Amino acid sequence: LAQQGFAVVNPTYRLAPEYRFPAAMEDLNAVFAFVMQHAAEYGLDTTNLFGIGDSAGATGMAAYAALLADSEYAANYPFTPPAGLKLRAIALNCGTFSMDDMLEPMRDVLPQTEPEKALHLLDIPKHITAGFPPCYLMTAYGDFNCNQPMKLFAELKNNNIPYQYKVWGDKNNPLGHVFHCNLHDPAAHDANKAETDFFHSHIQN
């Protein structure tokens, strides 16, 4: 990203099971609040903000984009997004978006009280509205989440949200979950370049 001319903020977040949902979402909100508050100090362009999430981070980024677009959905979270924050586009890489049959696999992430309610909040297809940002969806042939991006197609189309979808690799070179993080892999370079090209197409001057 930085090599493509973007200013990059690369945060971490509290991890489950020690810190359960919505702790990671609170941390993500704090990051965006910091960006909005300190943009001038770091030379950041808050009119052209983009979000990227990989794996579980893709789920969180999708949920955060959804709450920015829908105040009713946002009211379920114990924080308020920073004023003026708008994401021009997002990239969701190798994420889980549909929470069908995910209660047990997600048990250590969800709060011990009302886990079903929390799981519903993370069921991204149910919370996409017309204000959801343009979206780049990426996975790989060998990714265990390879069928997940398709779970978003119907709602993205129904809400007229621009999106691109890309599956990298094939049966002879399946790649795998978050393969694009291996910067020594030429396929990772190509995947990341395609993603930044998508972002460049949504920059507003």
N, C-alpha and C. Protein backbone atom coordinates (compact mmCIF):
# COMPACT_ATOMS: atom_id res chain seq x y z
N LEU A 1 0.83 -1.21 0.00
CA LEU A 1 0.00 0.00 0.00
C LEU A 1 0.86 1.25 0.00
N ALA A 2 1.82 1.29 0.89
CA ALA A 2 2.68 2.47 0.96
C ALA A 2 3.44 2.67 -0.35
N GLN A 3 3.87 1.57 -0.98
CA GLN A 3 4.58 1.67 -2.24
C GLN A 3 3.68 2.18 -3.36
N GLN A 4 2.37 2.05 -3.18
CA GLN A 4 1.42 2.55 -4.17
C GLN A 4 0.95 3.96 -3.86
N GLY A 5 1.56 4.60 -2.88
CA GLY A 5 1.27 5.99 -2.61
C GLY A 5 0.25 6.26 -1.52
N PHE A 6 -0.15 5.23 -0.80
CA PHE A 6 -1.12 5.41 0.27
C PHE A 6 -0.42 5.62 1.62
N ALA A 7 -0.97 6.50 2.43
CA ALA A 7 -0.58 6.58 3.83
C ALA A 7 -1.27 5.43 4.56
N VAL A 8 -0.52 4.66 5.33
CA VAL A 8 -1.04 3.43 5.91
C VAL A 8 -1.07 3.51 7.43
N VAL A 9 -2.21 3.16 8.00
CA VAL A 9 -2.35 2.99 9.45
C VAL A 9 -2.63 1.51 9.67
N ASN A 10 -1.73 0.83 10.35
CA ASN A 10 -1.82 -0.62 10.51
C ASN A 10 -1.97 -0.96 11.99
N PRO A 11 -3.20 -1.03 12.48
CA PRO A 11 -3.40 -1.23 13.92
C PRO A 11 -3.46 -2.71 14.31
N THR A 12 -3.42 -2.94 15.60
CA THR A 12 -3.75 -4.24 16.15
C THR A 12 -5.04 -4.07 16.96
N TYR A 13 -5.54 -5.16 17.50
CA TYR A 13 -6.74 -5.08 18.34
C TYR A 13 -6.69 -6.19 19.38
N ARG A 14 -7.48 -6.00 20.42
CA ARG A 14 -7.53 -7.00 21.48
C ARG A 14 -8.12 -8.31 20.95
N LEU A 15 -7.58 -9.42 21.43
CA LEU A 15 -7.93 -10.72 20.89
C LEU A 15 -8.82 -11.51 21.84
N ALA A 16 -9.73 -12.28 21.24
CA ALA A 16 -10.54 -13.24 21.99
C ALA A 16 -9.69 -14.49 22.26
N PRO A 17 -10.01 -15.28 23.27
CA PRO A 17 -11.18 -15.15 24.15
C PRO A 17 -10.99 -14.22 25.34
N GLU A 18 -9.79 -13.69 25.53
CA GLU A 18 -9.60 -12.80 26.67
C GLU A 18 -10.48 -11.56 26.53
N TYR A 19 -10.57 -11.05 25.33
CA TYR A 19 -11.40 -9.88 25.05
C TYR A 19 -12.39 -10.26 23.96
N ARG A 20 -13.63 -10.38 24.34
CA ARG A 20 -14.65 -10.87 23.42
C ARG A 20 -15.35 -9.73 22.69
N PHE A 21 -16.07 -10.09 21.64
CA PHE A 21 -16.87 -9.13 20.89
C PHE A 21 -17.75 -8.32 21.85
N PRO A 22 -17.79 -6.99 21.70
CA PRO A 22 -17.31 -6.17 20.57
C PRO A 22 -15.96 -5.49 20.81
N ALA A 23 -15.07 -6.07 21.61
CA ALA A 23 -13.81 -5.40 21.94
C ALA A 23 -13.03 -5.00 20.70
N ALA A 24 -12.90 -5.91 19.74
CA ALA A 24 -12.14 -5.59 18.54
C ALA A 24 -12.80 -4.46 17.75
N MET A 25 -14.12 -4.40 17.78
CA MET A 25 -14.83 -3.31 17.09
C MET A 25 -14.60 -1.98 17.80
N GLU A 26 -14.56 -2.02 19.12
CA GLU A 26 -14.23 -0.80 19.88
C GLU A 26 -12.84 -0.30 19.51
N ASP A 27 -11.91 -1.22 19.36
CA ASP A 27 -10.54 -0.84 19.01
C ASP A 27 -10.48 -0.26 17.60
N LEU A 28 -11.21 -0.86 16.68
CA LEU A 28 -11.25 -0.35 15.31
C LEU A 28 -11.82 1.07 15.29
N ASN A 29 -12.86 1.29 16.06
CA ASN A 29 -13.44 2.63 16.14
C ASN A 29 -12.44 3.63 16.71
N ALA A 30 -11.67 3.19 17.71
CA ALA A 30 -10.66 4.07 18.30
C ALA A 30 -9.58 4.44 17.28
N VAL A 31 -9.24 3.51 16.41
CA VAL A 31 -8.25 3.78 15.36
C VAL A 31 -8.77 4.86 14.42
N PHE A 32 -10.01 4.72 13.98
CA PHE A 32 -10.56 5.72 13.07
C PHE A 32 -10.73 7.07 13.76
N ALA A 33 -11.05 7.05 15.05
CA ALA A 33 -11.14 8.31 15.79
C ALA A 33 -9.77 8.99 15.83
N PHE A 34 -8.72 8.20 16.04
CA PHE A 34 -7.36 8.75 16.04
C PHE A 34 -7.02 9.35 14.68
N VAL A 35 -7.36 8.63 13.63
CA VAL A 35 -7.08 9.13 12.27
C VAL A 35 -7.78 10.46 12.03
N MET A 36 -9.03 10.55 12.41
CA MET A 36 -9.78 11.79 12.18
C MET A 36 -9.22 12.93 13.03
N GLN A 37 -8.79 12.63 14.24
CA GLN A 37 -8.30 13.67 15.15
C GLN A 37 -6.90 14.15 14.79
N HIS A 38 -6.08 13.27 14.21
CA HIS A 38 -4.67 13.58 13.98
C HIS A 38 -4.31 13.64 12.50
N ALA A 39 -5.31 13.76 11.64
CA ALA A 39 -5.05 13.74 10.20
C ALA A 39 -4.09 14.84 9.77
N ALA A 40 -4.29 16.04 10.27
CA ALA A 40 -3.41 17.15 9.87
C ALA A 40 -1.98 16.91 10.33
N GLU A 41 -1.83 16.36 11.52
CA GLU A 41 -0.50 16.09 12.07
C GLU A 41 0.29 15.12 11.22
N TYR A 42 -0.41 14.12 10.64
CA TYR A 42 0.27 13.09 9.87
C TYR A 42 0.09 13.25 8.36
N GLY A 43 -0.54 14.32 7.93
CA GLY A 43 -0.72 14.56 6.50
C GLY A 43 -1.68 13.59 5.84
N LEU A 44 -2.75 13.23 6.54
CA LEU A 44 -3.72 12.27 6.02
C LEU A 44 -4.88 12.98 5.35
N ASP A 45 -5.35 12.40 4.27
CA ASP A 45 -6.49 12.95 3.52
C ASP A 45 -7.76 12.24 3.96
N THR A 46 -8.52 12.87 4.83
CA THR A 46 -9.71 12.21 5.37
C THR A 46 -10.88 12.21 4.40
N THR A 47 -10.72 12.87 3.25
CA THR A 47 -11.77 12.77 2.22
C THR A 47 -11.59 11.52 1.37
N ASN A 48 -10.47 10.86 1.51
CA ASN A 48 -10.20 9.63 0.76
C ASN A 48 -9.65 8.56 1.70
N LEU A 49 -10.53 8.07 2.55
CA LEU A 49 -10.17 7.00 3.49
C LEU A 49 -10.65 5.66 2.96
N PHE A 50 -9.82 4.64 3.10
CA PHE A 50 -10.15 3.29 2.66
C PHE A 50 -9.91 2.33 3.83
N GLY A 51 -10.61 1.22 3.81
CA GLY A 51 -10.44 0.22 4.85
C GLY A 51 -10.12 -1.14 4.25
N ILE A 52 -9.21 -1.85 4.89
CA ILE A 52 -8.85 -3.21 4.47
C ILE A 52 -8.92 -4.13 5.68
N GLY A 53 -9.46 -5.31 5.47
CA GLY A 53 -9.45 -6.32 6.51
C GLY A 53 -9.12 -7.68 5.93
N ASP A 54 -8.28 -8.43 6.64
CA ASP A 54 -7.90 -9.78 6.23
C ASP A 54 -8.44 -10.78 7.24
N SER A 55 -9.03 -11.86 6.75
CA SER A 55 -9.53 -12.94 7.59
C SER A 55 -10.56 -12.39 8.59
N ALA A 56 -10.33 -12.57 9.90
CA ALA A 56 -11.27 -12.02 10.88
C ALA A 56 -11.36 -10.51 10.77
N GLY A 57 -10.27 -9.88 10.36
CA GLY A 57 -10.28 -8.44 10.16
C GLY A 57 -11.22 -8.01 9.06
N ALA A 58 -11.43 -8.89 8.06
CA ALA A 58 -12.39 -8.59 7.00
C ALA A 58 -13.81 -8.58 7.54
N THR A 59 -14.10 -9.51 8.44
CA THR A 59 -15.42 -9.52 9.08
C THR A 59 -15.64 -8.23 9.86
N GLY A 60 -14.64 -7.84 10.65
CA GLY A 60 -14.75 -6.62 11.44
C GLY A 60 -14.87 -5.38 10.58
N MET A 61 -14.08 -5.31 9.51
CA MET A 61 -14.13 -4.14 8.64
C MET A 61 -15.49 -4.05 7.94
N ALA A 62 -16.02 -5.19 7.52
CA ALA A 62 -17.34 -5.19 6.89
C ALA A 62 -18.41 -4.72 7.87
N ALA A 63 -18.35 -5.20 9.11
CA ALA A 63 -19.31 -4.78 10.12
C ALA A 63 -19.18 -3.29 10.40
N TYR A 64 -17.95 -2.79 10.45
CA TYR A 64 -17.75 -1.37 10.73
C TYR A 64 -18.27 -0.52 9.58
N ALA A 65 -18.03 -0.94 8.35
CA ALA A 65 -18.57 -0.22 7.20
C ALA A 65 -20.09 -0.22 7.23
N ALA A 66 -20.68 -1.33 7.67
CA ALA A 66 -22.13 -1.41 7.75
C ALA A 66 -22.69 -0.45 8.80
N LEU A 67 -22.02 -0.33 9.93
CA LEU A 67 -22.55 0.55 10.98
C LEU A 67 -22.36 2.02 10.62
N LEU A 68 -21.32 2.33 9.83
CA LEU A 68 -21.17 3.71 9.36
C LEU A 68 -22.32 4.10 8.44
N ALA A 69 -22.88 3.11 7.76
CA ALA A 69 -23.93 3.37 6.78
C ALA A 69 -25.34 3.30 7.36
N ASP A 70 -25.49 2.77 8.56
CA ASP A 70 -26.82 2.49 9.10
C ASP A 70 -26.85 2.81 10.60
N SER A 71 -27.45 3.92 10.95
CA SER A 71 -27.47 4.35 12.35
C SER A 71 -28.25 3.38 13.24
N GLU A 72 -29.26 2.73 12.68
CA GLU A 72 -30.03 1.76 13.47
C GLU A 72 -29.15 0.56 13.84
N TYR A 73 -28.38 0.08 12.90
CA TYR A 73 -27.43 -1.01 13.18
C TYR A 73 -26.34 -0.54 14.12
N ALA A 74 -25.85 0.68 13.92
CA ALA A 74 -24.78 1.22 14.76
C ALA A 74 -25.20 1.33 16.21
N ALA A 75 -26.50 1.52 16.45
CA ALA A 75 -26.99 1.68 17.82
C ALA A 75 -26.80 0.43 18.66
N ASN A 76 -26.49 -0.70 18.03
CA ASN A 76 -26.24 -1.93 18.77
C ASN A 76 -24.84 -2.00 19.38
N TYR A 77 -24.00 -1.03 19.03
CA TYR A 77 -22.61 -1.03 19.49
C TYR A 77 -22.40 0.01 20.58
N PRO A 78 -21.49 -0.25 21.53
CA PRO A 78 -21.29 0.65 22.68
C PRO A 78 -20.31 1.78 22.38
N PHE A 79 -20.33 2.31 21.18
CA PHE A 79 -19.45 3.43 20.83
C PHE A 79 -20.11 4.23 19.72
N THR A 80 -19.60 5.42 19.51
CA THR A 80 -20.10 6.29 18.45
C THR A 80 -18.98 6.52 17.44
N PRO A 81 -19.23 6.28 16.16
CA PRO A 81 -18.19 6.55 15.16
C PRO A 81 -17.82 8.02 15.13
N PRO A 82 -16.58 8.35 14.80
CA PRO A 82 -16.17 9.75 14.76
C PRO A 82 -16.94 10.54 13.71
N ALA A 83 -17.24 11.78 14.03
CA ALA A 83 -17.99 12.64 13.12
C ALA A 83 -17.21 12.84 11.82
N GLY A 84 -17.93 12.81 10.72
CA GLY A 84 -17.32 13.09 9.43
C GLY A 84 -16.62 11.92 8.77
N LEU A 85 -16.58 10.77 9.42
CA LEU A 85 -15.87 9.63 8.87
C LEU A 85 -16.68 9.00 7.73
N LYS A 86 -16.03 8.85 6.58
CA LYS A 86 -16.63 8.15 5.45
C LYS A 86 -15.55 7.34 4.76
N LEU A 87 -15.87 6.09 4.45
CA LEU A 87 -14.95 5.22 3.73
C LEU A 87 -15.29 5.27 2.25
N ARG A 88 -14.30 5.62 1.43
CA ARG A 88 -14.53 5.67 -0.02
C ARG A 88 -14.74 4.27 -0.59
N ALA A 89 -14.01 3.31 -0.07
CA ALA A 89 -14.13 1.92 -0.51
C ALA A 89 -13.44 1.05 0.53
N ILE A 90 -13.75 -0.24 0.48
CA ILE A 90 -13.11 -1.19 1.38
C ILE A 90 -12.66 -2.41 0.59
N ALA A 91 -11.70 -3.13 1.15
CA ALA A 91 -11.24 -4.41 0.59
C ALA A 91 -11.36 -5.46 1.68
N LEU A 92 -12.04 -6.54 1.34
CA LEU A 92 -12.30 -7.61 2.30
C LEU A 92 -11.65 -8.88 1.78
N ASN A 93 -10.61 -9.33 2.46
CA ASN A 93 -9.77 -10.42 1.98
C ASN A 93 -9.94 -11.67 2.84
N CYS A 94 -10.41 -12.74 2.22
CA CYS A 94 -10.45 -14.06 2.88
C CYS A 94 -11.27 -14.04 4.16
N GLY A 95 -12.36 -13.30 4.17
CA GLY A 95 -13.15 -13.14 5.38
C GLY A 95 -14.31 -14.11 5.49
N THR A 96 -14.90 -14.16 6.69
CA THR A 96 -16.15 -14.87 6.95
C THR A 96 -17.25 -13.83 7.07
N PHE A 97 -18.31 -13.96 6.29
CA PHE A 97 -19.34 -12.93 6.26
C PHE A 97 -20.72 -13.46 6.64
N SER A 98 -21.04 -14.66 6.25
CA SER A 98 -22.29 -15.29 6.66
C SER A 98 -22.05 -16.10 7.92
N MET A 99 -22.91 -15.91 8.91
CA MET A 99 -22.74 -16.59 10.19
C MET A 99 -23.66 -17.79 10.36
N ASP A 100 -24.20 -18.30 9.27
CA ASP A 100 -25.00 -19.52 9.34
C ASP A 100 -24.16 -20.65 9.93
N ASP A 101 -24.69 -21.31 10.94
CA ASP A 101 -24.02 -22.46 11.57
C ASP A 101 -22.67 -22.11 12.17
N MET A 102 -22.50 -20.85 12.58
CA MET A 102 -21.20 -20.42 13.11
C MET A 102 -21.21 -20.19 14.62
N LEU A 103 -22.31 -20.52 15.29
CA LEU A 103 -22.39 -20.24 16.73
C LEU A 103 -21.29 -20.98 17.49
N GLU A 104 -21.13 -22.26 17.24
CA GLU A 104 -20.11 -23.02 17.97
C GLU A 104 -18.69 -22.63 17.54
N PRO A 105 -18.40 -22.52 16.25
CA PRO A 105 -17.04 -22.07 15.87
C PRO A 105 -16.67 -20.70 16.42
N MET A 106 -17.67 -19.85 16.63
CA MET A 106 -17.41 -18.48 17.10
C MET A 106 -17.57 -18.34 18.60
N ARG A 107 -17.80 -19.43 19.30
CA ARG A 107 -18.15 -19.38 20.72
C ARG A 107 -17.12 -18.60 21.54
N ASP A 108 -15.84 -18.76 21.28
CA ASP A 108 -14.81 -18.09 22.07
C ASP A 108 -14.66 -16.62 21.72
N VAL A 109 -15.25 -16.20 20.63
CA VAL A 109 -15.19 -14.80 20.22
C VAL A 109 -16.37 -14.02 20.77
N LEU A 110 -17.51 -14.68 20.87
CA LEU A 110 -18.76 -14.02 21.25
C LEU A 110 -18.85 -13.83 22.76
N PRO A 111 -19.63 -12.84 23.20
CA PRO A 111 -19.83 -12.66 24.64
C PRO A 111 -20.56 -13.85 25.23
N GLN A 112 -20.32 -14.10 26.50
CA GLN A 112 -20.94 -15.25 27.14
C GLN A 112 -22.42 -15.02 27.40
N THR A 113 -22.84 -13.76 27.46
CA THR A 113 -24.26 -13.44 27.57
C THR A 113 -24.78 -13.04 26.19
N GLU A 114 -25.89 -13.63 25.80
CA GLU A 114 -26.54 -13.37 24.52
C GLU A 114 -25.60 -13.52 23.32
N PRO A 115 -24.92 -14.66 23.20
CA PRO A 115 -24.03 -14.85 22.05
C PRO A 115 -24.77 -14.85 20.72
N GLU A 116 -26.02 -15.31 20.72
CA GLU A 116 -26.78 -15.33 19.47
C GLU A 116 -27.01 -13.92 18.94
N LYS A 117 -27.27 -12.97 19.81
CA LYS A 117 -27.47 -11.58 19.39
C LYS A 117 -26.19 -11.03 18.78
N ALA A 118 -25.06 -11.31 19.41
CA ALA A 118 -23.78 -10.84 18.88
C ALA A 118 -23.48 -11.48 17.53
N LEU A 119 -23.78 -12.76 17.40
CA LEU A 119 -23.54 -13.44 16.13
C LEU A 119 -24.37 -12.81 15.01
N HIS A 120 -25.61 -12.45 15.34
CA HIS A 120 -26.46 -11.78 14.34
C HIS A 120 -25.84 -10.46 13.89
N LEU A 121 -25.23 -9.73 14.80
CA LEU A 121 -24.60 -8.46 14.43
C LEU A 121 -23.45 -8.67 13.45
N LEU A 122 -22.80 -9.81 13.53
CA LEU A 122 -21.67 -10.11 12.64
C LEU A 122 -22.09 -10.82 11.36
N ASP A 123 -23.38 -11.04 11.19
CA ASP A 123 -23.89 -11.69 9.97
C ASP A 123 -24.03 -10.61 8.90
N ILE A 124 -22.95 -10.35 8.20
CA ILE A 124 -22.82 -9.16 7.36
C ILE A 124 -23.91 -9.03 6.30
N PRO A 125 -24.31 -10.09 5.59
CA PRO A 125 -25.34 -9.91 4.56
C PRO A 125 -26.63 -9.30 5.10
N LYS A 126 -26.92 -9.51 6.36
CA LYS A 126 -28.15 -8.98 6.94
C LYS A 126 -28.07 -7.49 7.26
N HIS A 127 -26.89 -6.89 7.14
CA HIS A 127 -26.72 -5.50 7.57
C HIS A 127 -26.19 -4.58 6.47
N ILE A 128 -26.16 -5.05 5.26
CA ILE A 128 -25.74 -4.20 4.15
C ILE A 128 -26.90 -3.31 3.72
N THR A 129 -26.64 -2.02 3.65
CA THR A 129 -27.64 -1.05 3.20
C THR A 129 -27.04 -0.22 2.07
N ALA A 130 -27.85 0.70 1.55
CA ALA A 130 -27.44 1.47 0.37
C ALA A 130 -26.20 2.32 0.61
N GLY A 131 -25.90 2.64 1.87
CA GLY A 131 -24.74 3.46 2.17
C GLY A 131 -23.44 2.70 2.31
N PHE A 132 -23.50 1.38 2.18
CA PHE A 132 -22.30 0.55 2.27
C PHE A 132 -21.33 0.97 1.17
N PRO A 133 -20.02 1.03 1.46
CA PRO A 133 -19.08 1.55 0.46
C PRO A 133 -18.77 0.54 -0.65
N PRO A 134 -18.26 1.02 -1.78
CA PRO A 134 -17.77 0.11 -2.82
C PRO A 134 -16.80 -0.90 -2.22
N CYS A 135 -16.83 -2.10 -2.76
CA CYS A 135 -16.21 -3.22 -2.05
C CYS A 135 -15.40 -4.10 -3.00
N TYR A 136 -14.16 -4.39 -2.61
CA TYR A 136 -13.32 -5.35 -3.33
C TYR A 136 -13.28 -6.62 -2.50
N LEU A 137 -13.69 -7.72 -3.09
CA LEU A 137 -13.77 -9.00 -2.39
C LEU A 137 -12.73 -9.95 -2.99
N MET A 138 -11.85 -10.47 -2.16
CA MET A 138 -10.78 -11.32 -2.65
C MET A 138 -10.66 -12.58 -1.82
N THR A 139 -10.42 -13.69 -2.51
CA THR A 139 -10.16 -14.96 -1.85
C THR A 139 -9.20 -15.76 -2.74
N ALA A 140 -8.98 -17.01 -2.39
CA ALA A 140 -8.08 -17.87 -3.17
C ALA A 140 -8.69 -19.25 -3.31
N TYR A 141 -8.28 -19.93 -4.34
CA TYR A 141 -8.79 -21.27 -4.64
C TYR A 141 -8.64 -22.20 -3.44
N GLY A 142 -7.53 -22.08 -2.72
CA GLY A 142 -7.28 -22.95 -1.58
C GLY A 142 -7.65 -22.36 -0.23
N ASP A 143 -8.39 -21.26 -0.24
CA ASP A 143 -8.81 -20.61 1.01
C ASP A 143 -10.03 -21.33 1.58
N PHE A 144 -10.00 -21.66 2.86
CA PHE A 144 -11.15 -22.33 3.47
C PHE A 144 -12.39 -21.43 3.50
N ASN A 145 -12.20 -20.13 3.28
CA ASN A 145 -13.33 -19.20 3.20
C ASN A 145 -13.70 -18.85 1.76
N CYS A 146 -13.29 -19.68 0.80
CA CYS A 146 -13.43 -19.28 -0.60
C CYS A 146 -14.88 -19.07 -1.04
N ASN A 147 -15.84 -19.68 -0.36
CA ASN A 147 -17.25 -19.49 -0.73
C ASN A 147 -17.91 -18.32 -0.03
N GLN A 148 -17.22 -17.70 0.91
CA GLN A 148 -17.84 -16.65 1.71
C GLN A 148 -18.14 -15.36 0.94
N PRO A 149 -17.27 -14.86 0.08
CA PRO A 149 -17.60 -13.60 -0.61
C PRO A 149 -18.92 -13.66 -1.37
N MET A 150 -19.24 -14.81 -1.92
CA MET A 150 -20.47 -14.94 -2.69
C MET A 150 -21.71 -14.73 -1.84
N LYS A 151 -21.57 -14.88 -0.51
CA LYS A 151 -22.70 -14.66 0.38
C LYS A 151 -23.11 -13.19 0.42
N LEU A 152 -22.23 -12.30 -0.07
CA LEU A 152 -22.52 -10.87 -0.06
C LEU A 152 -23.10 -10.38 -1.38
N PHE A 153 -23.00 -11.18 -2.43
CA PHE A 153 -23.34 -10.69 -3.77
C PHE A 153 -24.76 -10.15 -3.86
N ALA A 154 -25.73 -10.91 -3.33
CA ALA A 154 -27.14 -10.53 -3.50
C ALA A 154 -27.42 -9.17 -2.88
N GLU A 155 -26.95 -8.95 -1.66
CA GLU A 155 -27.23 -7.69 -0.99
C GLU A 155 -26.46 -6.53 -1.60
N LEU A 156 -25.24 -6.78 -2.06
CA LEU A 156 -24.51 -5.72 -2.75
C LEU A 156 -25.25 -5.31 -4.02
N LYS A 157 -25.74 -6.29 -4.76
CA LYS A 157 -26.49 -5.99 -5.98
C LYS A 157 -27.81 -5.31 -5.66
N ASN A 158 -28.52 -5.79 -4.66
CA ASN A 158 -29.82 -5.22 -4.31
C ASN A 158 -29.70 -3.76 -3.89
N ASN A 159 -28.56 -3.38 -3.33
CA ASN A 159 -28.35 -2.02 -2.86
C ASN A 159 -27.50 -1.18 -3.81
N ASN A 160 -27.28 -1.72 -5.02
CA ASN A 160 -26.54 -0.99 -6.07
C ASN A 160 -25.15 -0.55 -5.61
N ILE A 161 -24.48 -1.42 -4.90
CA ILE A 161 -23.14 -1.11 -4.39
C ILE A 161 -22.10 -1.68 -5.36
N PRO A 162 -21.23 -0.84 -5.90
CA PRO A 162 -20.19 -1.34 -6.80
C PRO A 162 -19.26 -2.31 -6.07
N TYR A 163 -18.94 -3.41 -6.72
CA TYR A 163 -17.98 -4.33 -6.12
C TYR A 163 -17.21 -5.07 -7.20
N GLN A 164 -16.04 -5.54 -6.83
CA GLN A 164 -15.25 -6.45 -7.66
C GLN A 164 -14.94 -7.69 -6.84
N TYR A 165 -14.88 -8.81 -7.53
CA TYR A 165 -14.65 -10.10 -6.88
C TYR A 165 -13.53 -10.82 -7.62
N LYS A 166 -12.57 -11.33 -6.89
CA LYS A 166 -11.44 -12.01 -7.51
C LYS A 166 -11.03 -13.23 -6.70
N VAL A 167 -10.91 -14.36 -7.38
CA VAL A 167 -10.37 -15.58 -6.79
C VAL A 167 -9.00 -15.83 -7.41
N TRP A 168 -7.98 -15.94 -6.58
CA TRP A 168 -6.62 -16.14 -7.07
C TRP A 168 -6.25 -17.62 -6.97
N GLY A 169 -5.41 -18.06 -7.91
CA GLY A 169 -4.95 -19.43 -7.91
C GLY A 169 -5.90 -20.36 -8.65
N ASP A 170 -5.53 -21.62 -8.71
CA ASP A 170 -6.33 -22.66 -9.35
C ASP A 170 -5.95 -24.00 -8.73
N LYS A 171 -6.48 -25.09 -9.28
CA LYS A 171 -6.23 -26.39 -8.65
C LYS A 171 -4.76 -26.79 -8.69
N ASN A 172 -4.02 -26.25 -9.65
CA ASN A 172 -2.59 -26.55 -9.73
C ASN A 172 -1.74 -25.65 -8.85
N ASN A 173 -2.28 -24.49 -8.54
CA ASN A 173 -1.60 -23.53 -7.66
C ASN A 173 -2.66 -22.90 -6.77
N PRO A 174 -3.13 -23.65 -5.78
CA PRO A 174 -4.33 -23.23 -5.05
C PRO A 174 -4.16 -21.99 -4.19
N LEU A 175 -2.91 -21.63 -3.87
CA LEU A 175 -2.68 -20.56 -2.90
C LEU A 175 -3.42 -20.91 -1.62
N GLY A 176 -3.75 -19.98 -0.79
CA GLY A 176 -4.40 -20.33 0.46
C GLY A 176 -4.89 -19.11 1.19
N HIS A 177 -5.33 -19.33 2.41
CA HIS A 177 -5.88 -18.26 3.24
C HIS A 177 -4.84 -17.16 3.44
N VAL A 178 -5.24 -15.93 3.19
CA VAL A 178 -4.40 -14.72 3.29
C VAL A 178 -3.03 -14.89 2.62
N PHE A 179 -3.01 -15.56 1.48
CA PHE A 179 -1.76 -15.75 0.73
C PHE A 179 -1.11 -14.42 0.37
N HIS A 180 -1.92 -13.37 0.23
CA HIS A 180 -1.42 -12.07 -0.24
C HIS A 180 -0.52 -11.39 0.79
N CYS A 181 -0.47 -11.93 2.01
CA CYS A 181 0.42 -11.35 3.03
C CYS A 181 1.87 -11.80 2.87
N ASN A 182 2.10 -12.80 2.03
CA ASN A 182 3.47 -13.25 1.75
C ASN A 182 4.02 -12.41 0.60
N LEU A 183 4.71 -11.35 0.93
CA LEU A 183 5.14 -10.39 -0.08
C LEU A 183 6.23 -10.93 -0.99
N HIS A 184 6.75 -12.13 -0.70
CA HIS A 184 7.74 -12.76 -1.58
C HIS A 184 7.07 -13.55 -2.70
N ASP A 185 5.76 -13.70 -2.63
CA ASP A 185 5.00 -14.47 -3.62
C ASP A 185 4.54 -13.53 -4.74
N PRO A 186 4.91 -13.81 -5.99
CA PRO A 186 4.44 -12.94 -7.09
C PRO A 186 2.93 -12.81 -7.15
N ALA A 187 2.21 -13.88 -6.79
CA ALA A 187 0.75 -13.81 -6.79
C ALA A 187 0.25 -12.81 -5.76
N ALA A 188 0.94 -12.74 -4.63
CA ALA A 188 0.57 -11.76 -3.60
C ALA A 188 0.76 -10.34 -4.13
N HIS A 189 1.86 -10.13 -4.84
CA HIS A 189 2.11 -8.81 -5.43
C HIS A 189 0.98 -8.44 -6.38
N ASP A 190 0.59 -9.37 -7.24
CA ASP A 190 -0.48 -9.09 -8.20
C ASP A 190 -1.81 -8.84 -7.49
N ALA A 191 -2.08 -9.62 -6.45
CA ALA A 191 -3.34 -9.46 -5.72
C ALA A 191 -3.41 -8.11 -5.03
N ASN A 192 -2.33 -7.72 -4.40
CA ASN A 192 -2.31 -6.43 -3.71
C ASN A 192 -2.38 -5.27 -4.70
N LYS A 193 -1.75 -5.43 -5.87
CA LYS A 193 -1.81 -4.38 -6.88
C LYS A 193 -3.23 -4.22 -7.41
N ALA A 194 -3.94 -5.32 -7.63
CA ALA A 194 -5.32 -5.25 -8.09
C ALA A 194 -6.20 -4.53 -7.07
N GLU A 195 -5.92 -4.77 -5.80
CA GLU A 195 -6.69 -4.14 -4.74
C GLU A 195 -6.44 -2.63 -4.70
N THR A 196 -5.19 -2.23 -4.80
CA THR A 196 -4.90 -0.79 -4.78
C THR A 196 -5.40 -0.11 -6.05
N ASP A 197 -5.42 -0.82 -7.17
CA ASP A 197 -6.01 -0.25 -8.38
C ASP A 197 -7.49 0.05 -8.16
N PHE A 198 -8.17 -0.84 -7.46
CA PHE A 198 -9.58 -0.61 -7.12
C PHE A 198 -9.72 0.65 -6.27
N PHE A 199 -8.86 0.80 -5.29
CA PHE A 199 -8.90 2.00 -4.45
C PHE A 199 -8.63 3.25 -5.27
N HIS A 200 -7.63 3.19 -6.13
CA HIS A 200 -7.31 4.36 -6.95
C HIS A 200 -8.52 4.79 -7.79
N SER A 201 -9.31 3.83 -8.23
CA SER A 201 -10.47 4.17 -9.06
C SER A 201 -11.56 4.88 -8.27
N HIS A 202 -11.46 4.86 -6.94
CA HIS A 202 -12.48 5.51 -6.10
C HIS A 202 -11.96 6.76 -5.38
N ILE A 203 -10.73 7.16 -5.67
CA ILE A 203 -10.22 8.41 -5.09
C ILE A 203 -10.94 9.60 -5.71
N GLN A 204 -11.33 10.52 -4.87
CA GLN A 204 -11.97 11.75 -5.34
C GLN A 204 -11.05 12.93 -5.09
N ASN A 205 -10.83 13.71 -6.12
CA ASN A 205 -9.96 14.88 -6.02
C ASN A 205 -10.74 16.13 -5.58
